[in-house]
Amino acid sequence: MVSAIGTDETNALSTDTFMGTIEKHPSAVSRSLGVGVAVLLGGYLLLTSTVTLHDTLWKFDVKRILELCLFPLIFAMVLFNQTLRVAFAQQLGRIPRWLLTLSLVLLGLGVMSSAYNATSTMSLLYSLAEVALLGLWVVAILAVAACRQTGGALFDRVAVVLLALVALAVGMQELLGVLAALSLGLEFHPRIALLHFSWPRFYNQVQTWSMPVIAALPLLFPAKPVAKIFCVAALALGWYVVIATGARGAALGIAGALLAAAIILPDIRKALVSWQLPGLIAALAIYTLVVVGHQQLMNGPTGATQELHQSPLSVAPPARPENNVTAIQELGDSTGQFAEPLTGQRMLTSSGRLAMWRGTLDETRTHPLLGIGPMNYACTGPLDRAGHPHNFPLQFMVEWGVPALLLLLFAAGFLLFKLASALRKPTAGFAQNVSLAACFAGGVVAATILACLDGVLTMPASQVTGVLVCGGLLGLLPVLPGGKPQSGIKASVVLTLALVVSIAFLAFARQELAIAAVRWDQTSLMDRGIPRLWQNGKVCRLYREQQNTDSSF
């Protein structure tokens, strides 16, 4: 196994740039700021996953507003520190000019689609917010890559430890809830649990990004046996949550990423799989014990069985309509099998995805060039339509148009090809970090697979995890000498523009969130379990309805 740690500071800021030769050892302040970004992102995930931060706002909305607070903070830190700004210019410079042009064309298509499909000023602003969020997400990845490049190995350790702590803390909360329920003779439904997530799938999305990365702990602390124990414990609880919540998409994404790595990267196969396997075995053992406890409860006294079905333990409000609890009970009663009532998930169905995907194809035939407008999926179809079609390529196609999708797929394919090439044929200075980079790449590939089945690129906590994992991976990849970094002016312009847009977005979001409850109470078309920008993802219907009402007078 290739060791991932050593003096990887030799990779940090070691190439010539527009400002001259940058020192191989950044200043303590610059390194601290770089590592501080890992603390911010990982701390966001740990805090929002384990603590109730607001008594009245929905958890999803709290996560979104805090995500929007992170963006300007990160951009300001990179912009106003010279070393981080130079590192950002290097990251910007590794992107081919044609790809930068393509990115601008994509944003332009998003703006055109937003304007063309706008039905009111507010619907336009919400569509533009979607375009802005995608652009900010990409710039944030580059900024985090610059921070990792500067922070070096300490950035990696902090990021991975915080991701492991999230898995450990959330997994323990879930497991303790199950044990408490069984000890009280009550059924525990994981799909309406996960205390600090509006819906379990939102945490499963975070897991898809993070679980391949957590396996890097033994690489980061090779001399500390406790790191191996910590790694297996975090992965065991993580896999337990995946199994217990019936997270088929997350399991498929992670398994697909590990399989792809085993085929494409045979030299580091052991580093990627050796810790996932014991974690999965331990998770199956935990799940088996829960199954045995559940079956004993089901076979217990009649009174206990009746209590089991009549009084399920609901430790968190469901994100979907309140009758969802009853629906899950009826599902358990009707099947009489363990897997479905425990997970609340029919394992052999598409959960409505096929119907949603057919709907996107139908609307694309009608609006092929500019789509129906960013963030408008929930607003043009049936009233019970979800906030997104659970397939990011199809979502992009139906909302942005076919040309935008083709450009996006071309760019994504190019980036994945370049990533595979860098890992298969590492440079001399990168060889010691290739196993660590492969773990980060596993999270990226797993999320890419899940993006075709779920909203992993849509939800706030998942987006923050993606920024940390993608930025960490990009910062691990070496900036080769002889490249052409963007000028200091260009880097500063990009960061300044991102900072201004992120501040404006945050101001807009705060204003909307402050009056959201009043607006959403004005119509019965809303469903708080349909998330997009906010947990109530059908706000565009409200603005359409208001416009129609105004025009009737």
Coordinates of C-alpha atoms in Angstrom, one line a residue:
M1 CA 0.0 0.0 0.0
V2 CA 1.3 3.4 -1.0
S3 CA 1.6 5.7 2.0
A4 CA -0.5 8.9 1.5
I5 CA 1.3 11.0 4.0
G6 CA 4.8 12.3 4.4
T7 CA 6.1 15.7 3.6
D8 CA 3.4 16.5 1.1
E9 CA 4.1 20.2 1.7
T10 CA 6.5 19.7 -1.3
N11 CA 3.4 19.8 -3.5
A12 CA 2.1 23.0 -2.0
L13 CA 2.7 26.2 -4.0
S14 CA 5.9 24.9 -5.5
T15 CA 5.5 26.2 -9.1
D16 CA 6.3 29.6 -10.6
T17 CA 3.4 31.9 -10.9
F18 CA 2.6 35.4 -12.1
M19 CA 4.0 36.8 -8.9
G20 CA 7.3 35.0 -9.1
T21 CA 8.4 31.9 -7.3
I22 CA 6.1 31.0 -4.3
E23 CA 7.9 29.6 -1.3
K24 CA 7.6 25.8 -0.8
H25 CA 6.5 26.3 2.8
P26 CA 3.7 28.8 3.1
S27 CA 3.5 31.1 6.1
A28 CA 1.8 29.9 9.3
V29 CA -1.1 32.4 8.7
S30 CA -1.7 31.1 5.1
R31 CA -1.5 27.5 6.2
S32 CA -3.9 28.2 9.1
L33 CA -6.4 29.9 6.8
G34 CA -6.2 27.0 4.4
V35 CA -6.8 24.5 7.2
G36 CA -9.5 26.8 8.6
V37 CA -11.6 26.3 5.5
A38 CA -11.6 22.5 6.1
V39 CA -12.7 23.3 9.7
L40 CA -15.5 25.5 8.4
L41 CA -16.8 22.9 6.0
G42 CA -16.4 19.9 8.2
G43 CA -17.7 21.8 11.2
Y44 CA -20.8 22.8 9.2
L45 CA -21.5 19.1 8.5
L46 CA -20.8 18.0 12.1
L47 CA -22.9 20.8 13.7
T48 CA -25.9 20.7 11.4
S49 CA -26.0 16.8 11.5
T50 CA -26.0 16.6 15.3
V51 CA -27.5 19.7 16.8
T52 CA -30.9 21.5 16.4
L53 CA -29.8 25.0 15.5
H54 CA -33.2 26.7 15.3
D55 CA -36.5 25.9 17.0
T56 CA -38.9 27.2 14.3
L57 CA -37.1 26.9 10.9
W58 CA -37.1 23.6 9.2
K59 CA -33.8 21.8 9.3
F60 CA -33.3 21.9 5.6
D61 CA -33.7 25.7 5.5
V62 CA -31.2 26.2 8.3
K63 CA -28.7 24.1 6.4
R64 CA -29.3 26.2 3.3
I65 CA -28.9 29.6 4.9
L66 CA -25.7 28.4 6.6
E67 CA -24.4 27.1 3.3
L68 CA -25.0 30.5 1.8
C69 CA -23.0 32.0 4.7
L70 CA -20.1 29.8 4.0
F71 CA -19.6 30.9 0.4
P72 CA -18.7 34.6 1.0
L73 CA -16.6 33.7 4.0
I74 CA -14.5 31.3 2.0
F75 CA -14.2 33.6 -1.0
A76 CA -13.1 36.5 1.3
M77 CA -10.5 34.4 3.0
V78 CA -8.9 33.3 -0.3
L79 CA -9.2 36.8 -1.9
F80 CA -7.6 38.7 0.9
N81 CA -4.7 36.3 1.5
Q82 CA -1.9 36.6 -1.1
T83 CA -0.7 33.0 -0.8
L84 CA -4.2 31.6 -1.1
R85 CA -5.0 33.9 -4.0
V86 CA -2.0 32.8 -5.9
A87 CA -2.9 29.1 -5.2
F88 CA -6.4 29.9 -6.5
A89 CA -4.8 31.4 -9.7
Q90 CA -2.9 28.1 -10.1
Q91 CA -6.0 26.1 -9.8
L92 CA -7.8 28.3 -12.3
G93 CA -4.8 28.0 -14.6
R94 CA -5.0 24.2 -14.7
I95 CA -8.4 24.5 -16.5
P96 CA -8.1 24.6 -20.3
R97 CA -9.3 27.8 -21.9
W98 CA -11.9 26.0 -23.9
L99 CA -13.4 24.6 -20.7
L100 CA -13.6 28.0 -19.1
T101 CA -15.3 29.3 -22.2
L102 CA -17.7 26.3 -22.1
S103 CA -18.5 27.1 -18.5
L104 CA -19.3 30.7 -19.3
V105 CA -21.6 29.5 -22.2
L106 CA -23.4 27.2 -19.8
L107 CA -24.0 30.0 -17.3
G108 CA -25.2 32.2 -20.2
L109 CA -27.7 29.5 -21.3
G110 CA -28.9 29.3 -17.7
V111 CA -29.5 33.1 -17.7
M112 CA -31.3 33.0 -21.1
S113 CA -33.5 30.1 -19.9
S114 CA -34.3 31.9 -16.7
A115 CA -35.3 35.1 -18.6
Y116 CA -37.2 33.3 -21.4
N117 CA -39.3 31.2 -19.0
A118 CA -39.9 33.8 -16.3
T119 CA -43.6 34.4 -15.4
S120 CA -42.9 37.1 -12.9
T121 CA -40.0 39.1 -11.4
M122 CA -39.8 36.7 -8.4
S123 CA -39.9 33.6 -10.6
L124 CA -37.0 35.1 -12.5
L125 CA -35.0 35.7 -9.3
Y126 CA -35.5 32.1 -8.2
S127 CA -34.3 30.8 -11.5
L128 CA -31.3 33.0 -11.5
A129 CA -30.6 31.9 -7.9
E130 CA -30.3 28.3 -9.2
V131 CA -27.8 29.5 -11.9
A132 CA -25.9 31.5 -9.3
L133 CA -25.8 28.5 -6.9
L134 CA -24.2 26.3 -9.5
G135 CA -21.6 28.9 -10.4
L136 CA -20.8 29.6 -6.8
W137 CA -20.4 25.8 -6.2
V138 CA -17.8 25.5 -8.9
V139 CA -15.8 28.6 -7.7
A140 CA -16.0 27.3 -4.2
I141 CA -14.4 24.0 -5.3
L142 CA -11.5 25.9 -6.8
A143 CA -11.2 28.0 -3.7
V144 CA -11.1 24.9 -1.4
A145 CA -8.6 23.3 -3.7
A146 CA -6.3 26.4 -3.2
C147 CA -6.8 26.0 0.6
R148 CA -5.9 22.3 0.4
Q149 CA -2.8 23.1 -1.7
T150 CA -1.7 25.6 0.9
G151 CA -2.8 23.6 4.0
G152 CA -1.2 20.4 2.8
A153 CA -1.4 17.2 4.9
L154 CA -3.0 19.0 7.9
F155 CA -6.0 20.0 5.7
D156 CA -6.4 16.3 4.7
R157 CA -6.3 15.1 8.3
V158 CA -8.8 17.7 9.5
A159 CA -11.2 17.1 6.7
V160 CA -11.2 13.3 6.9
V161 CA -11.4 13.3 10.7
L162 CA -14.4 15.6 10.6
L163 CA -16.2 13.5 8.0
A164 CA -15.6 10.4 10.2
L165 CA -16.9 12.2 13.2
V166 CA -20.1 13.0 11.3
A167 CA -20.5 9.4 10.4
L168 CA -19.8 8.2 14.0
A169 CA -22.1 10.8 15.7
V170 CA -25.1 10.4 13.3
G171 CA -24.7 6.6 13.3
M172 CA -24.7 6.4 17.1
Q173 CA -27.8 8.7 17.3
E174 CA -29.6 6.4 14.9
L175 CA -28.5 3.2 16.6
L176 CA -29.3 4.4 20.1
G177 CA -32.7 5.4 18.8
V178 CA -33.4 1.9 17.5
L179 CA -32.2 0.3 20.8
A180 CA -34.3 2.7 22.9
A181 CA -37.4 1.9 20.8
L182 CA -36.9 -1.8 21.0
S183 CA -36.4 -1.7 24.7
L184 CA -39.7 0.2 25.1
G185 CA -41.5 -2.2 22.8
L186 CA -42.0 0.5 20.1
E187 CA -41.2 0.3 16.4
F188 CA -38.5 2.6 15.1
H189 CA -38.8 3.8 11.5
P190 CA -35.4 5.0 10.3
R191 CA -37.0 6.8 7.3
I192 CA -38.6 9.3 9.6
A193 CA -35.7 9.4 12.0
L194 CA -32.1 10.7 11.6
L195 CA -32.9 13.4 14.1
H196 CA -31.3 16.4 12.3
F197 CA -32.3 15.7 8.7
S198 CA -35.6 16.5 7.2
W199 CA -35.6 13.2 5.3
P200 CA -33.1 10.3 5.6
R201 CA -32.1 10.5 1.9
F202 CA -30.5 13.9 2.6
Y203 CA -28.1 12.2 4.9
N204 CA -27.6 9.3 2.6
Q205 CA -26.4 11.8 0.0
V206 CA -23.8 13.1 2.4
Q207 CA -22.7 9.6 3.0
T208 CA -22.2 8.9 -0.7
W209 CA -19.6 11.7 -0.9
S210 CA -17.9 10.9 2.5
M211 CA -17.8 7.2 3.0
P212 CA -15.1 6.5 0.4
V213 CA -13.1 9.3 1.9
I214 CA -13.4 8.1 5.5
A215 CA -11.4 5.0 4.5
A216 CA -8.4 7.2 4.1
L217 CA -8.0 7.6 7.9
P218 CA -5.4 4.8 8.3
L219 CA -3.4 6.4 5.4
L220 CA -3.4 9.7 7.1
F221 CA -2.3 8.3 10.5
P222 CA -0.3 5.2 9.7
A223 CA 1.5 5.1 13.0
K224 CA -1.7 5.3 15.2
P225 CA -3.6 2.1 15.6
V226 CA -6.6 4.1 17.1
A227 CA -7.1 5.5 13.6
K228 CA -7.9 2.1 12.2
I229 CA -10.4 1.4 15.0
F230 CA -11.9 4.9 14.5
C231 CA -12.1 4.2 10.7
V232 CA -13.9 0.8 11.0
A233 CA -16.3 2.2 13.6
A234 CA -17.2 5.2 11.4
L235 CA -17.7 3.0 8.4
A236 CA -19.6 0.4 10.3
L237 CA -22.1 2.9 11.6
G238 CA -22.2 4.6 8.2
W239 CA -23.0 1.3 6.4
Y240 CA -25.5 0.5 9.1
V241 CA -27.5 3.7 8.3
V242 CA -27.3 2.9 4.6
I243 CA -28.7 -0.6 5.2
A244 CA -31.3 0.4 7.8
T245 CA -32.7 3.2 5.8
G246 CA -32.9 1.2 2.6
A247 CA -30.6 3.7 0.8
R248 CA -30.4 1.8 -2.5
G249 CA -29.0 4.7 -4.5
A250 CA -26.2 5.5 -1.9
A251 CA -25.2 1.8 -1.7
L252 CA -25.1 1.6 -5.5
G253 CA -23.1 4.7 -5.8
I254 CA -20.5 3.7 -3.2
A255 CA -20.3 0.1 -4.5
G256 CA -20.0 1.4 -8.1
A257 CA -17.1 3.8 -7.1
L258 CA -15.2 1.0 -5.3
L259 CA -15.7 -1.4 -8.3
A260 CA -14.6 1.2 -10.8
A261 CA -11.5 1.9 -8.6
A262 CA -10.7 -1.8 -8.4
I263 CA -10.8 -2.1 -12.2
I264 CA -9.1 1.1 -13.2
L265 CA -6.6 1.5 -10.3
P266 CA -5.4 -2.1 -9.4
D267 CA -2.3 -0.7 -7.7
I268 CA -4.3 0.9 -5.0
R269 CA -7.2 -1.5 -4.8
K270 CA -6.2 -2.7 -1.3
A271 CA -6.0 0.9 0.0
L272 CA -9.6 1.5 -1.2
V273 CA -11.3 -1.7 -0.2
S274 CA -9.4 -3.0 2.8
W275 CA -11.3 -0.8 5.3
Q276 CA -14.7 -0.7 3.6
L277 CA -15.0 -4.5 3.8
P278 CA -14.6 -4.8 7.6
G279 CA -16.9 -1.8 8.1
L280 CA -19.6 -3.4 5.9
I281 CA -19.2 -6.7 7.8
A282 CA -19.6 -5.0 11.1
A283 CA -22.6 -3.1 9.9
L284 CA -24.3 -6.3 8.8
A285 CA -23.7 -7.7 12.2
I286 CA -25.3 -4.7 13.9
Y287 CA -28.2 -4.9 11.5
T288 CA -28.7 -8.6 12.2
L289 CA -28.9 -7.9 15.9
V290 CA -31.5 -5.2 15.3
V291 CA -33.4 -7.7 13.1
V292 CA -33.3 -10.3 15.9
G293 CA -34.6 -7.8 18.4
H294 CA -37.4 -6.6 16.1
Q295 CA -38.5 -10.2 15.4
Q296 CA -38.5 -11.0 19.1
L297 CA -40.7 -7.9 19.7
M298 CA -43.0 -8.9 16.9
N299 CA -43.4 -12.4 18.4
G300 CA -44.0 -11.1 21.9
P301 CA -47.2 -10.6 23.8
T302 CA -50.3 -9.4 21.9
G303 CA -50.4 -6.1 23.7
A304 CA -46.8 -5.3 22.7
T305 CA -47.5 -6.2 19.1
Q306 CA -50.6 -3.9 19.0
E307 CA -48.5 -1.1 20.6
L308 CA -45.9 -1.7 18.0
H309 CA -48.2 -1.0 15.2
Q310 CA -50.4 1.7 16.9
S311 CA -47.6 3.8 18.4
P312 CA -44.5 3.9 16.2
L313 CA -41.6 5.9 17.7
S314 CA -41.2 9.0 15.6
V315 CA -38.3 10.9 17.0
A316 CA -38.3 13.5 14.2
P317 CA -41.1 15.1 12.2
P318 CA -41.4 13.6 8.7
A319 CA -40.3 15.8 5.8
R320 CA -43.3 14.7 3.7
P321 CA -47.0 15.0 4.6
E322 CA -47.9 14.0 8.1
N323 CA -49.8 10.9 6.9
N324 CA -46.4 9.5 5.9
V325 CA -46.1 7.8 9.3
T326 CA -49.5 6.1 8.7
A327 CA -48.4 5.1 5.2
I328 CA -45.3 3.4 6.6
Q329 CA -47.3 1.6 9.2
E330 CA -49.7 0.4 6.6
L331 CA -46.8 -0.8 4.5
G332 CA -45.5 -2.8 7.4
D333 CA -48.9 -4.2 8.3
S334 CA -49.7 -5.2 4.7
T335 CA -46.4 -7.0 3.9
G336 CA -45.7 -8.7 7.2
Q337 CA -42.0 -8.8 6.2
F338 CA -39.2 -7.2 8.2
A339 CA -37.2 -5.2 5.5
E340 CA -40.0 -3.0 4.3
P341 CA -41.6 -2.0 7.7
L342 CA -38.1 -1.3 9.2
T343 CA -36.8 0.7 6.2
G344 CA -40.1 2.1 5.0
Q345 CA -38.8 1.3 1.5
R346 CA -40.2 -1.0 -1.1
M347 CA -36.9 -2.3 -2.3
L348 CA -37.9 -3.6 -5.7
T349 CA -39.6 -0.5 -7.1
S350 CA -38.4 2.8 -8.7
S351 CA -40.1 4.9 -6.0
G352 CA -41.8 6.9 -8.8
R353 CA -38.6 7.8 -10.5
L354 CA -39.5 6.2 -13.9
A355 CA -42.6 8.3 -14.0
M356 CA -40.7 11.5 -13.2
W357 CA -38.1 10.7 -15.9
R358 CA -40.7 10.1 -18.5
G359 CA -42.2 13.5 -17.5
T360 CA -38.8 15.2 -18.1
L361 CA -38.6 13.6 -21.6
D362 CA -42.1 14.7 -22.5
E363 CA -41.4 18.3 -21.5
T364 CA -38.0 18.3 -23.2
R365 CA -39.7 17.5 -26.5
T366 CA -41.8 20.6 -26.0
H367 CA -39.0 22.9 -24.8
P368 CA -35.7 21.4 -26.3
L369 CA -33.6 24.5 -26.7
L370 CA -33.9 26.5 -23.4
G371 CA -35.9 24.1 -21.3
I372 CA -38.6 25.1 -18.8
G373 CA -36.3 27.3 -16.7
P374 CA -33.9 26.5 -13.8
M375 CA -35.7 25.5 -10.6
N376 CA -39.0 25.2 -12.5
Y377 CA -39.5 21.5 -12.6
A378 CA -42.0 21.5 -9.7
C379 CA -43.9 24.4 -11.3
T380 CA -44.9 23.2 -14.7
G381 CA -46.2 19.7 -14.1
P382 CA -48.8 18.1 -11.9
L383 CA -49.4 19.6 -8.5
D384 CA -48.0 16.6 -6.7
R385 CA -44.7 16.7 -8.7
A386 CA -41.5 16.5 -6.8
G387 CA -39.1 19.4 -6.6
H388 CA -36.6 17.7 -8.8
P389 CA -36.7 14.5 -11.0
H390 CA -34.1 12.6 -9.0
N391 CA -31.7 12.6 -11.9
F392 CA -29.4 15.5 -12.4
P393 CA -28.7 15.1 -16.1
L394 CA -32.4 14.9 -16.8
Q395 CA -33.1 17.8 -14.5
F396 CA -30.5 19.8 -16.3
M397 CA -31.9 18.9 -19.7
V398 CA -35.5 19.7 -18.9
E399 CA -34.7 22.9 -17.1
W400 CA -31.8 24.3 -19.1
G401 CA -32.3 22.6 -22.5
V402 CA -30.7 19.9 -24.6
P403 CA -27.7 22.1 -25.7
A404 CA -26.8 22.8 -22.1
L405 CA -27.0 19.2 -21.2
L406 CA -24.7 18.1 -24.0
L407 CA -22.1 20.7 -23.0
L408 CA -22.3 19.6 -19.3
L409 CA -21.9 15.9 -20.2
F410 CA -18.9 16.7 -22.4
A411 CA -17.2 18.7 -19.6
A412 CA -18.0 16.1 -17.0
G413 CA -16.6 13.3 -19.2
F414 CA -13.4 15.2 -19.9
L415 CA -12.9 15.9 -16.2
L416 CA -13.5 12.2 -15.2
F417 CA -11.1 11.1 -17.9
K418 CA -8.4 13.5 -16.8
L419 CA -8.9 12.3 -13.2
A420 CA -8.5 8.7 -14.1
S421 CA -5.4 9.5 -16.1
A422 CA -3.8 11.4 -13.2
L423 CA -4.5 8.5 -10.8
R424 CA -3.3 5.7 -13.2
K425 CA -0.1 7.5 -14.1
P426 CA 0.9 9.7 -11.2
T427 CA 3.8 12.0 -11.4
A428 CA 6.9 11.5 -9.2
G429 CA 5.8 14.2 -6.7
F430 CA 2.3 12.9 -6.6
A431 CA 2.9 9.1 -6.2
Q432 CA 3.0 9.3 -2.4
N433 CA -0.5 10.9 -2.3
V434 CA -2.2 8.8 -5.0
S435 CA -3.9 6.4 -2.5
L436 CA -5.3 9.4 -0.6
A437 CA -6.5 11.1 -3.8
A438 CA -8.1 7.8 -4.9
C439 CA -10.2 7.8 -1.7
F440 CA -11.4 11.4 -2.5
A441 CA -12.0 10.4 -6.1
G442 CA -14.1 7.5 -4.8
G443 CA -16.4 10.0 -3.2
V444 CA -16.7 12.0 -6.4
V445 CA -17.4 8.9 -8.5
A446 CA -20.0 7.6 -6.0
A447 CA -21.8 11.0 -6.0
T448 CA -21.7 11.1 -9.8
I449 CA -23.5 7.7 -9.9
L450 CA -26.0 8.8 -7.3
A451 CA -26.7 12.0 -9.2
C452 CA -28.4 9.9 -11.8
L453 CA -30.8 8.5 -9.2
D454 CA -31.2 11.2 -6.5
G455 CA -30.8 14.9 -5.7
V456 CA -27.2 14.6 -4.4
L457 CA -26.3 17.8 -6.3
T458 CA -29.3 19.7 -5.1
M459 CA -29.4 19.5 -1.3
P460 CA -27.4 22.0 0.9
A461 CA -25.6 19.5 3.2
S462 CA -24.7 17.4 0.2
Q463 CA -23.4 20.4 -1.7
V464 CA -21.2 21.4 1.1
T465 CA -19.8 17.9 1.4
G466 CA -19.2 18.0 -2.4
V467 CA -17.3 21.2 -2.1
L468 CA -15.0 19.7 0.6
V469 CA -14.4 16.4 -1.2
C470 CA -14.0 17.8 -4.8
G471 CA -11.9 20.7 -3.6
G472 CA -9.8 18.4 -1.5
L473 CA -9.2 16.1 -4.5
L474 CA -8.4 18.9 -6.8
G475 CA -5.9 20.3 -4.3
L476 CA -4.2 17.0 -4.0
L477 CA -3.6 16.7 -7.7
P478 CA -0.2 18.4 -8.5
V479 CA 0.1 21.7 -10.3
L480 CA 2.7 20.8 -12.8
P481 CA 5.6 23.3 -13.5
G482 CA 5.4 24.9 -16.9
G483 CA 1.6 25.5 -16.7
K484 CA 0.0 28.8 -17.5
P485 CA -1.6 30.2 -14.3
Q486 CA -4.2 32.9 -14.8
S487 CA -3.0 36.4 -14.0
G488 CA -3.5 37.8 -10.6
I489 CA -6.0 40.2 -12.0
K490 CA -8.1 37.4 -13.5
A491 CA -8.0 35.4 -10.3
S492 CA -9.0 38.5 -8.2
V493 CA -11.8 39.3 -10.6
V494 CA -13.3 35.8 -10.4
L495 CA -13.1 35.8 -6.6
T496 CA -14.4 39.3 -6.3
L497 CA -17.3 38.5 -8.6
A498 CA -18.1 35.3 -6.6
L499 CA -17.9 37.2 -3.4
V500 CA -20.4 39.9 -4.6
V501 CA -22.8 37.3 -6.0
S502 CA -22.7 35.2 -2.9
I503 CA -23.4 38.2 -0.7
A504 CA -26.3 39.3 -2.9
F505 CA -27.6 35.7 -2.9
L506 CA -27.4 35.6 0.9
A507 CA -29.3 38.9 1.2
F508 CA -32.0 37.6 -1.1
A509 CA -32.2 34.3 0.8
R510 CA -32.5 36.0 4.2
Q511 CA -35.3 38.3 2.9
E512 CA -37.2 35.4 1.4
L513 CA -36.8 33.1 4.4
A514 CA -38.0 35.9 6.7
I515 CA -41.4 36.1 4.9
A516 CA -41.5 32.5 3.6
A517 CA -44.0 31.3 6.2
V518 CA -46.5 34.0 5.4
R519 CA -46.3 33.4 1.6
W520 CA -46.5 29.7 1.9
D521 CA -49.6 29.9 4.0
Q522 CA -51.3 31.8 1.2
T523 CA -51.8 28.7 -1.0
S524 CA -52.6 25.1 -0.6
L525 CA -50.3 24.1 -3.5
M526 CA -47.3 23.9 -1.3
D527 CA -45.8 20.7 0.1
R528 CA -43.0 21.2 2.7
G529 CA -41.6 17.8 1.7
I530 CA -40.7 19.0 -1.8
P531 CA -37.3 20.5 -1.4
R532 CA -35.3 22.6 -3.8
L533 CA -33.8 26.0 -2.7
W534 CA -35.9 25.8 0.4
Q535 CA -37.6 22.7 1.9
N536 CA -40.8 24.1 0.3
G537 CA -39.6 23.7 -3.3
K538 CA -42.8 24.8 -5.0
V539 CA -42.5 28.5 -4.1
C540 CA -42.5 29.2 -7.9
R541 CA -46.1 28.1 -8.0
L542 CA -47.0 30.7 -5.5
Y543 CA -45.5 33.5 -7.7
R544 CA -47.3 32.1 -10.7
E545 CA -50.6 32.0 -8.8
Q546 CA -50.0 35.6 -7.5
Q547 CA -49.4 36.8 -11.1
N548 CA -52.5 35.1 -12.4
T549 CA -54.5 36.6 -9.5
D550 CA -53.2 40.1 -10.1
S551 CA -53.9 39.9 -13.8
S552 CA -57.5 39.0 -13.3
F553 CA -58.3 42.4 -11.7

